[in-house]
XYZ file of C-alpha atoms in Angstrom:
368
model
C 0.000 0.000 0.000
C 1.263 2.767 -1.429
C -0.273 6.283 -0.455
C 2.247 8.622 -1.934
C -0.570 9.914 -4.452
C -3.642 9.902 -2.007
C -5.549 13.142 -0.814
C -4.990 15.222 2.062
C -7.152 13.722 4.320
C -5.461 10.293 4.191
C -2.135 12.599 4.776
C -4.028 14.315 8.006
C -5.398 10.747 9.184
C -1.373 9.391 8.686
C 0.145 12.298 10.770
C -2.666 11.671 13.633
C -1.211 8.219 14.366
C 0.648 7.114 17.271
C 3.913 6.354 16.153
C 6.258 4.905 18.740
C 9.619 6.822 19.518
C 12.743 4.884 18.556
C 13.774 4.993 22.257
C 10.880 3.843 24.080
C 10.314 1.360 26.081
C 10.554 -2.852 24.832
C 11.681 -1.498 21.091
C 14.607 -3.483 21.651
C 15.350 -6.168 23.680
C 18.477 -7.946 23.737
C 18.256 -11.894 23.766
C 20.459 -14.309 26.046
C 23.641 -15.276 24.432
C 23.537 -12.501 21.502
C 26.512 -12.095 21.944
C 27.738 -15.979 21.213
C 25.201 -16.343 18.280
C 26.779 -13.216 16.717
C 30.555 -14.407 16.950
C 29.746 -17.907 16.100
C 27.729 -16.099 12.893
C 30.820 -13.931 12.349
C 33.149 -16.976 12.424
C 31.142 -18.688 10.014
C 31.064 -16.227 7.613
C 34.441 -16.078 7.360
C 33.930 -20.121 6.687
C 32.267 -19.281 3.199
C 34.477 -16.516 2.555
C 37.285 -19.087 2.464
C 35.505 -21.976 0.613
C 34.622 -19.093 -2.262
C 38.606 -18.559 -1.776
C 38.968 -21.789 -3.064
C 36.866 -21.348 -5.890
C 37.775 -18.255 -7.347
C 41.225 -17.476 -5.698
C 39.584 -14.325 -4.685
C 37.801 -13.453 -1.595
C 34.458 -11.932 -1.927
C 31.758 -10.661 0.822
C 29.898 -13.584 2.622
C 26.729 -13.002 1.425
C 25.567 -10.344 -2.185
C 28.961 -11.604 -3.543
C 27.926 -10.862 -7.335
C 27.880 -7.693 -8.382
C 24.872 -7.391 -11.506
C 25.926 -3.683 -12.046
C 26.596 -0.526 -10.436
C 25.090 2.720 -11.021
C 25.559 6.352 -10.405
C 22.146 8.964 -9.749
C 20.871 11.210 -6.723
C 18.370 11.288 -4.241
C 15.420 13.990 -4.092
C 14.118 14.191 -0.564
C 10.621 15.819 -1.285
C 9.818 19.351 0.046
C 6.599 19.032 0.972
C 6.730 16.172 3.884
C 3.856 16.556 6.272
C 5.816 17.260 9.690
C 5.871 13.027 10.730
C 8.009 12.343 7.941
C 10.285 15.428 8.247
C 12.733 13.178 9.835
C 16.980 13.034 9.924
C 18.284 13.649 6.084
C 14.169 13.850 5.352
C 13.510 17.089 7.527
C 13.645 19.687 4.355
C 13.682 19.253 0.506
C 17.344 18.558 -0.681
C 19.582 16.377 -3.602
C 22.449 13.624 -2.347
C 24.660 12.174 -4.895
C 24.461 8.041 -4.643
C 26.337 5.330 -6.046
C 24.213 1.760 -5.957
C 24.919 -1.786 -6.653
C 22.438 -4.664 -7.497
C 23.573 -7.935 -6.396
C 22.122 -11.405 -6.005
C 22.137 -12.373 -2.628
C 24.263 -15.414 -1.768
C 27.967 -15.642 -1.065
C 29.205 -17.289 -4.205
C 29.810 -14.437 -6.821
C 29.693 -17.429 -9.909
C 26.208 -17.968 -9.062
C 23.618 -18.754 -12.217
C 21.285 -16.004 -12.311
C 18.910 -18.733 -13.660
C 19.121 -19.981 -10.515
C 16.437 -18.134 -8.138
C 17.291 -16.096 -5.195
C 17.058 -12.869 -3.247
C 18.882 -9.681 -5.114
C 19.885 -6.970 -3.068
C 19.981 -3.469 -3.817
C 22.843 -0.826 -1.726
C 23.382 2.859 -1.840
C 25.831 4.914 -0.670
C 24.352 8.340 -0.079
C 26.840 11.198 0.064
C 26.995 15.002 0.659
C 25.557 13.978 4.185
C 25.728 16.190 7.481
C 24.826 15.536 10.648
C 26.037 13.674 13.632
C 27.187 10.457 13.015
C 27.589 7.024 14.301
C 30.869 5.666 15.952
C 31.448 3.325 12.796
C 30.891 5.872 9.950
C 32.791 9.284 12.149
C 34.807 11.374 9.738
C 32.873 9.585 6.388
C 29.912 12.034 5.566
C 28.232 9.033 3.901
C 24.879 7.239 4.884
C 24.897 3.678 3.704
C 21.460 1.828 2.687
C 21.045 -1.274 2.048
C 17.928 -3.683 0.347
C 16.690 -7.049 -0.126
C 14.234 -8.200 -2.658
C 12.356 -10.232 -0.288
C 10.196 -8.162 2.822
C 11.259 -10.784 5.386
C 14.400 -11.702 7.004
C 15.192 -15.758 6.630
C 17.956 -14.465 9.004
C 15.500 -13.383 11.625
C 17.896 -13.504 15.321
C 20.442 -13.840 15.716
C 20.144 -17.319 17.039
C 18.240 -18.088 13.714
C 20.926 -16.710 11.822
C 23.430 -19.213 13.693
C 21.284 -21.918 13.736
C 20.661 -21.595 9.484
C 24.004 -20.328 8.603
C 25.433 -23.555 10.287
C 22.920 -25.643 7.788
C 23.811 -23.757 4.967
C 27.524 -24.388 5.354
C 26.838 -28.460 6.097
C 23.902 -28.981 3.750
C 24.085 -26.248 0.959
C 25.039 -28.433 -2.050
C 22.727 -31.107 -1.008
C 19.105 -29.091 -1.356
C 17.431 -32.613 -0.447
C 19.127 -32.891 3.043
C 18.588 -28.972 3.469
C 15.682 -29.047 2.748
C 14.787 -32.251 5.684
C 16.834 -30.354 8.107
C 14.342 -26.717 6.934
C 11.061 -29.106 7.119
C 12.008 -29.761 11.010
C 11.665 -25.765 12.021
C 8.745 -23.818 12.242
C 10.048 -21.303 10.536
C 10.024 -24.117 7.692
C 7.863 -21.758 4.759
C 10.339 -18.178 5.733
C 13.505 -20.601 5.595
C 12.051 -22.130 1.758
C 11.103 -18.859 0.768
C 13.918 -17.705 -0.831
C 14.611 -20.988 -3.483
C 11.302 -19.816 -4.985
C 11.026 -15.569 -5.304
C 10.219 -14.127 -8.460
C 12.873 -14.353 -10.909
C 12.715 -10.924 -12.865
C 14.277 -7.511 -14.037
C 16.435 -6.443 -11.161
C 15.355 -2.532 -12.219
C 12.103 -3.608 -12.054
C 12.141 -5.535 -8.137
C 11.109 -3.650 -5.125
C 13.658 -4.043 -2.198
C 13.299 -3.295 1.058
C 15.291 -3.027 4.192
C 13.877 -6.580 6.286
C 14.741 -4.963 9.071
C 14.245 -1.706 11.253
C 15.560 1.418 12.007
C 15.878 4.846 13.685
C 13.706 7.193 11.725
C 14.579 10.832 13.753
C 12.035 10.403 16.627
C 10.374 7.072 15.394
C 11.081 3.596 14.006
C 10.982 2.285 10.219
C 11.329 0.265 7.999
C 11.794 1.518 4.001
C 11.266 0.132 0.642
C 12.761 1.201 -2.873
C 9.704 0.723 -5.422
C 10.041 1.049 -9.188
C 8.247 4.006 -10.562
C 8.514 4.440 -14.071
C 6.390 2.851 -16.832
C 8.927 1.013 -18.415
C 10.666 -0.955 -15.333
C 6.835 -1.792 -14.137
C 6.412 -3.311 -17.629
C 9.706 -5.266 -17.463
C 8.699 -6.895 -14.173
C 6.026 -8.972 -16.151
C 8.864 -10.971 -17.692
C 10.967 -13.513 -16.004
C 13.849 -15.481 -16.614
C 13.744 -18.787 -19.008
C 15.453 -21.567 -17.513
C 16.145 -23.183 -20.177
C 16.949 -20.722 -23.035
C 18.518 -17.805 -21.251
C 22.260 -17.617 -20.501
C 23.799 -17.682 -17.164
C 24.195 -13.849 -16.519
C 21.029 -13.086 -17.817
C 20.229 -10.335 -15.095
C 23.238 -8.403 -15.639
C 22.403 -8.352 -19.633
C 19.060 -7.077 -18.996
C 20.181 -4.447 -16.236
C 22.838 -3.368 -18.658
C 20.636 -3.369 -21.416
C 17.696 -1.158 -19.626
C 20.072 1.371 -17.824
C 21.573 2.095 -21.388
C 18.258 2.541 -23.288
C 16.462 3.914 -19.814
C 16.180 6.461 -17.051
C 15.202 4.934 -13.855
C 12.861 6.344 -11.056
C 12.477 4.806 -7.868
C 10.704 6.024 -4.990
C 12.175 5.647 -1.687
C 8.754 5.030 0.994
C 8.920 4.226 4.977
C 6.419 2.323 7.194
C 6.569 3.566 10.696
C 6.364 1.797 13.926
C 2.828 1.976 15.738
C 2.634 -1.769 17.264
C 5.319 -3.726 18.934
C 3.237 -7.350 18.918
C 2.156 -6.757 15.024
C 5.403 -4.903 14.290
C 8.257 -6.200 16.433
C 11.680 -4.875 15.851
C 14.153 -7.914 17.409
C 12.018 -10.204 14.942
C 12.747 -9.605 10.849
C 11.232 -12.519 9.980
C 7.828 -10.950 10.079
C 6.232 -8.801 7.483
C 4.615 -5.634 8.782
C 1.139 -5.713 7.336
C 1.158 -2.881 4.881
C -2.641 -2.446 4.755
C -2.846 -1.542 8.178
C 0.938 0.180 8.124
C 0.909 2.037 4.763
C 4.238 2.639 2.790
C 5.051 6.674 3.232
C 6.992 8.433 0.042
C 9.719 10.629 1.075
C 11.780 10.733 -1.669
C 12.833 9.688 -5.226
C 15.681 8.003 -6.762
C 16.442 9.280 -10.183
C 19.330 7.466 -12.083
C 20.144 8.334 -15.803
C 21.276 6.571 -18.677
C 24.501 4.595 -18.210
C 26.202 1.719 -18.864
C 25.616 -0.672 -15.152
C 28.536 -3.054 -15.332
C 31.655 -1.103 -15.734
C 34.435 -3.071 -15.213
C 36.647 -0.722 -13.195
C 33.737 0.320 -10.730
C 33.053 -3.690 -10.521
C 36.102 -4.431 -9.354
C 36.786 -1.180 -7.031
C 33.514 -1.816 -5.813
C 34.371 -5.500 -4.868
C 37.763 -4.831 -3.696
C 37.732 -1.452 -1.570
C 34.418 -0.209 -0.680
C 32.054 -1.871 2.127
C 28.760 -0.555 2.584
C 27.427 -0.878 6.083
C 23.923 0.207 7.328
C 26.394 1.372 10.538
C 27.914 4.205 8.884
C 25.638 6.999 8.976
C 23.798 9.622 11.619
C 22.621 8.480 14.644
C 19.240 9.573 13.389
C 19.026 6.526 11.164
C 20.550 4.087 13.660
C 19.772 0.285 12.815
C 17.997 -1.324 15.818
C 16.802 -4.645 16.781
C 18.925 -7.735 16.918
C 19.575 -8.455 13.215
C 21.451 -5.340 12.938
C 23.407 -5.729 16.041
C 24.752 -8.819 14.422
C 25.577 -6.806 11.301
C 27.615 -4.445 13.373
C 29.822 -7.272 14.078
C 29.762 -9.976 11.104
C 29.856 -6.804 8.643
C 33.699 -5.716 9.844
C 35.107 -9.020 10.179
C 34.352 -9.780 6.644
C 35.264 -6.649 5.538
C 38.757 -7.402 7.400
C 39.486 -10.768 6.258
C 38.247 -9.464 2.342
C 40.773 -7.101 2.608
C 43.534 -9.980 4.740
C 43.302 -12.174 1.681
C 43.323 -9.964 -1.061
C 45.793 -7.847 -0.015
C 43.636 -4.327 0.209
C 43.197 -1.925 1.759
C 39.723 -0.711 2.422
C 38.445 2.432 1.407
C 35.999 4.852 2.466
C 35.119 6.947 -0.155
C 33.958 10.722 0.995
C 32.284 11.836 -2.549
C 31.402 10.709 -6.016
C 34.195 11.838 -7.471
C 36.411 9.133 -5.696
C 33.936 6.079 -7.004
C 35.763 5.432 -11.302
């Protein structure tokens, strides 16, 4: 639900809600043994990293490993917010330069885009002011990250141990996965992702899974394709057996040449802990009774998506981590506590076997 082109009185009814403040009371809750679960996540992790090693004598990120293309635009935070959405970077009209990345979710970058999975979608806003958070000081950046699929398979961090572990034993043997999936009763959110929609990446709408500081409330946000020609696109999906392996990053690099691209950046606020919890990403919040807000628009011009240089710099240097950025749009909830830790380490042992040195670039200018 969408309401980015209803009437004022929706608008008036939208403002009038009771939208909890990102620092009250039982928004987050820390679980026993977090801590453990998010090492023993980190540590494993690093487990894939090295297996991919082997593969490719390269080390890639643990998970979003392939790169489908990378594009340059900006972001145009709306003028005319009603006061509730006036929020952090959102409080007045304004224009941020962003580099983005589409990616296909897993940790091997060779993966068949035949093959369906979660894509993810990343931007690295810049330009930014503001007071920031201990892991992005000195960087005026705001990183934001997307995933094609609303919920979280990794919904704890406990789950994320607990499937991580299954992935690494089980993952070329979808059979004895799958027995292992079929015993949890999270059985139909673990499956999910062997069966999403296997489309245009310009035309998928991504979304953050999990939740966030939004200045004085909580949200989660969504990236929804808004012109005519990317909705069209999304009616077609891939062919098995006729098209070739990289199929996704053809048609991205296709449409980006031949295309603008609008998206529209929308956030669903926080008004119900029990229907909307925050440690939990493996729930959807119901969007009928939470509508998606607009606050701003993504424009991106024609381009060519898969440069080579930007690819590899991309791969090699940069890390984009939903940590660094203002304490306005602070991650919350367990998920992203894990990410605070899994995300560095590895970053770090990226950089270890590779031989780099990472790089946190301050403006567009610095991205080839």
């Amino acid at each position: 639900m969408d309401i980015s082109n209803r009437g004022v009185d929706d608008e008036a009814k939208l403002a009038d809600r009771n939208y909890i403040r990102w620092d009250a009371e039982g928004v987050e809750k820390i679980a026993e043994n977090e801590d453990k679960d998010i090492q023993a996540v980190a540590d494993m992790i690093n487990v894939i990293q090295k297996a991919q090693f082997n593969n490719h004598r390269h080390c890639f990120s643990g998970t979003h490993a392939r790169t489908q293309g990378i594009i340059k635009g900006k972001l145009v935070v709306h003028h005319d917010l009603p006061k509730h959405l006036k929020q952090s970077i959102f409080d007045h009209g304004a224009e941020y330069p962003v580099v983005c990345r589409y990616s296909s979710e897993p940790g091997d970058p060779g993966l068949d885009d035949r093959i369906p999975q979660p894509r993810g979608f990343a931007m690295k806003l810049f330009n930014v002011e503001g007071d920031f958070l201990p892991g992005g000081a000195g960087v005026p950046t705001q990183d934001i990250e997307f995933n094609s699929t609303p919920a979280l398979d990794l919904a704890d961090a406990k789950t994320t141990r607990e499937i991580i572990d299954l992935r690494i034993k089980y993952g070329n043997n979808q059979p004895e996965l799958y027995r292992h999936l079929e015993a949890r009763p999270d059985t139909d959110l673990q499956k999910f992702r062997d069966s999403v929609r296997n489309t245009h990446l310009e035309s998928t709408r991504q979304y953050s899974q999990t939740a966030f500081r939004f200045g004085d409330h909580v949200a989660k946000y969504c990236l929804v394709p808004n012109s005519a020609t990317q909705k069209k696109l999304y009616e077609e999906t891939v062919k098995p057996d006729a098209d070739p392996s990289d199929i996704l990053s053809r048609w991205l690099q296709s449409f980006h040449h031949d295309h603008d691209a609008e998206y529209l950046l929308q956030f669903q606020l926080l008004e119900n802990l029990t229907e909307q919890p925050v440690e939990y990403a493996g729930k959807v919040w119901d969007p009928e009774k939470y509508p998606w807000q607009t606050v701003a628009t993504l424009v991106v011009p024609k381009q060519d998506s898969f440069d080579w240089e930007m690819k590899n710099f991309w791969e090699d240097y940069i890390r984009v981590d939903p940590w660094h950025g203002l304490k306005t749009l602070q991650p919350l909830g367990g998920p992203n506590r894990l990410r605070r830790v899994v995300y560095p380490a590895s970053s770090a042992l990226r950089r270890k076997m590779n031989a780099r040195e990472e790089v946190n670039v301050k403006s567009l200018a610095e991205v080839p």
